């Protein structure tokens, strides 16, 4: 019997742990009839560092890891294409588009030495504010906003906001004291960190997404008995891709509902408005694409075009 | 051999190495290294040794540790803490143990700003140990007041660990903060009571000073107006949102340095002395943090904490007995492990039981978090104790270990009260809608 | 010879730790400037967090060898007081050996990790500062700590030998 170590960086109460990874390990264990066992290391544990997920699975210190594709920055430059501002609206379309890009070979170079079990991205995020109601991004001018990724940082700064980096656990505290005016997050984080308590306005800009990887060390995979490999294959890839969008929708519900219940204002955005912002952000997109060349991406524009096409298939 | 047994052997070896005078950080690191090697193999331990030291020091939140120590060093060497304690002394010096009582209060206030028990204990040791010693206070009483006072920060918001608990249990952060407030005050009061009783039994521990006139008191207060301004600026700045709690450490250093230059007139020699002293103390604390991280990696991969938690869960004890087992489990684990990783590792196993037994989520959280911090001051292994030894190397071990006992008793009383009277915890949050 | 090498190391440790502390003070100035700018000018300096983290890396890892130099890492002596002078010195030697192994291995494996991150071209999250700069203080500080432990070990062993000889002479053996 082999024991496989699985690591991720999220608390065990997160759906990635209790709806996605843990049930997945149970399914594979059952399918393999006791030939394999899993040991999960969540966030906060020895293998729970967000910045180490990719390194530790490549080094074989853990066998399977789930992490953020933007951390460490620039390590998975092709996968991060889906994080571009105003590219996707829903987790489902982002996840499916990402998987298509992977299977068509556009982003496969990011994962040498790894067996990719799934790629996914959260529902497009919102801009949440504390005191100032905003319905246009130009009103971000002068506000202090916490950003989750490099792309959102450039986006915020191009509208004149101060982009503040801080760990998600400190956002509640800083919002309640007014040390920051707002934050960029999907609904799921609003629920997890109870941010509805300290926010009043939620601009549903569908501005960005953040992508995640779920990968296995390829050497370890090849060393497994054929039966176990078969089980892993059955429950990964398309099987996970089909479910992730729905899981993310469920994960977003508590945050959304808490905000509605509290009487916070949720400001919807029309497609035309979104299109306008997207055009305004073209310089940001272009300079980001340019910077991808330094990370070893030969044709960033071609990749971006392919990503747009892939997303269009599902939206 | 089963990993759990290797884990137990690891704990025993750690205690032995420490008893044989191996530096605490090295003992934890070596046991973690050897144990981790046996359980996880060479690749894994290589990765951990390569990644852990970096990731232990790297987080932005940890910058408060050297910064607040530096602030304490400036404040001490420029005579700022001297005049602060002189002023406090004119007000309450004529009470037995008055300065130790004031120190507990100051630790609580400081912990409220900085949120790190270690930084609180280190800074307050620098600031108040020499002042209390100067006035004839017993080193055991003085140092133990700081050790115990340093644990108060976790109950007084901001507190990262309360936020983590809220995330894990899906409880309201605002309600938990409110719930922590009265137990936090209760802790302060009980610690002060412990000091009063000790000095009543043995007045030599914290001798009475002369009673001063009101004129002298007002004058003393006026003479430290600049320190009061700095304190109000740092705490007020956080509360009105001028800067974050982490940034407040920088404001504190800047302010203390500014006062040291203008009021204290420190010279180059004193300035360099402050830097060296800060380096020696923070170097020790960081190495202990690295050693603890390597040791924690080993203990986690033995699955010992999860196994113990599972055992408590599957035992057919009465609800109260299960609660006591859980609390005892956290006290013991708290001796060796960092409170955050402890909560993250074990709560997912224990929490379903807590729910099944119909314990209130908020009440349980406050009780557990109170208990988790007790491990910081239980001999022989207690992080706050080590930090005090680092910041005040002259201290004799025996007096520190004996000194904390009354405070441990106060903790037992506090936790008992919290269990017997849930309203202490639940009344304030019930006012929040 | 041994002594003067030890003194040289001690001097380097002091110089490094002071530079690390000055970096920390630099971060303080930067943070305070940032706070003042955003309070009064509505403008914020980009990447203060990245730079503060860099300064703390220097301050922390340059202060670890200094703490070794001061011989002030925290220890607890519960049992060792029972032993005679030679026993205690042996215990100290054992402690130094363990310390040298621990910090030495950290340095060795951190080097490999740093080279790995260098090969990936890792950079800091906001400003894109090469991660290697963050590794330099760790590698230098842990390397110096290893050297300090080993040179202390040599000094200690030398003392142990000579004291054994002396005791041997005194007891007429
Ligand atoms: Na606190
Ligand atoms: Na303890």
Tab-separated table of C-alpha atoms and ligand atoms in Angstrom, chain B residues 110-116 152-160, ligand 1:
chain	number	residue	atom	x	y	z
B	110	UNK	CA	0.806	46.736	24.340
B	111	UNK	CA	-0.552	43.340	23.319
B	112	UNK	CA	-3.649	45.105	22.081
B	113	UNK	CA	-1.500	46.989	19.595
B	114	UNK	CA	0.937	44.445	18.407
B	115	UNK	CA	-0.909	41.145	18.478
B	116	UNK	CA	2.252	39.087	18.977
B	152	UNK	CA	-2.958	38.845	27.093
B	153	UNK	CA	-2.539	40.113	23.543
B	154	UNK	CA	-4.379	37.176	22.026
B	155	UNK	CA	-7.639	37.984	23.799
B	156	UNK	CA	-7.455	41.686	23.099
B	157	UNK	CA	-8.235	42.537	19.458
B	158	UNK	CA	-6.607	42.711	16.957
B	159	UNK	CA	-5.851	39.034	17.097
B	160	UNK	CA	-4.972	36.958	14.041
D	1	LIG	NA1	-4.014	41.592	20.155
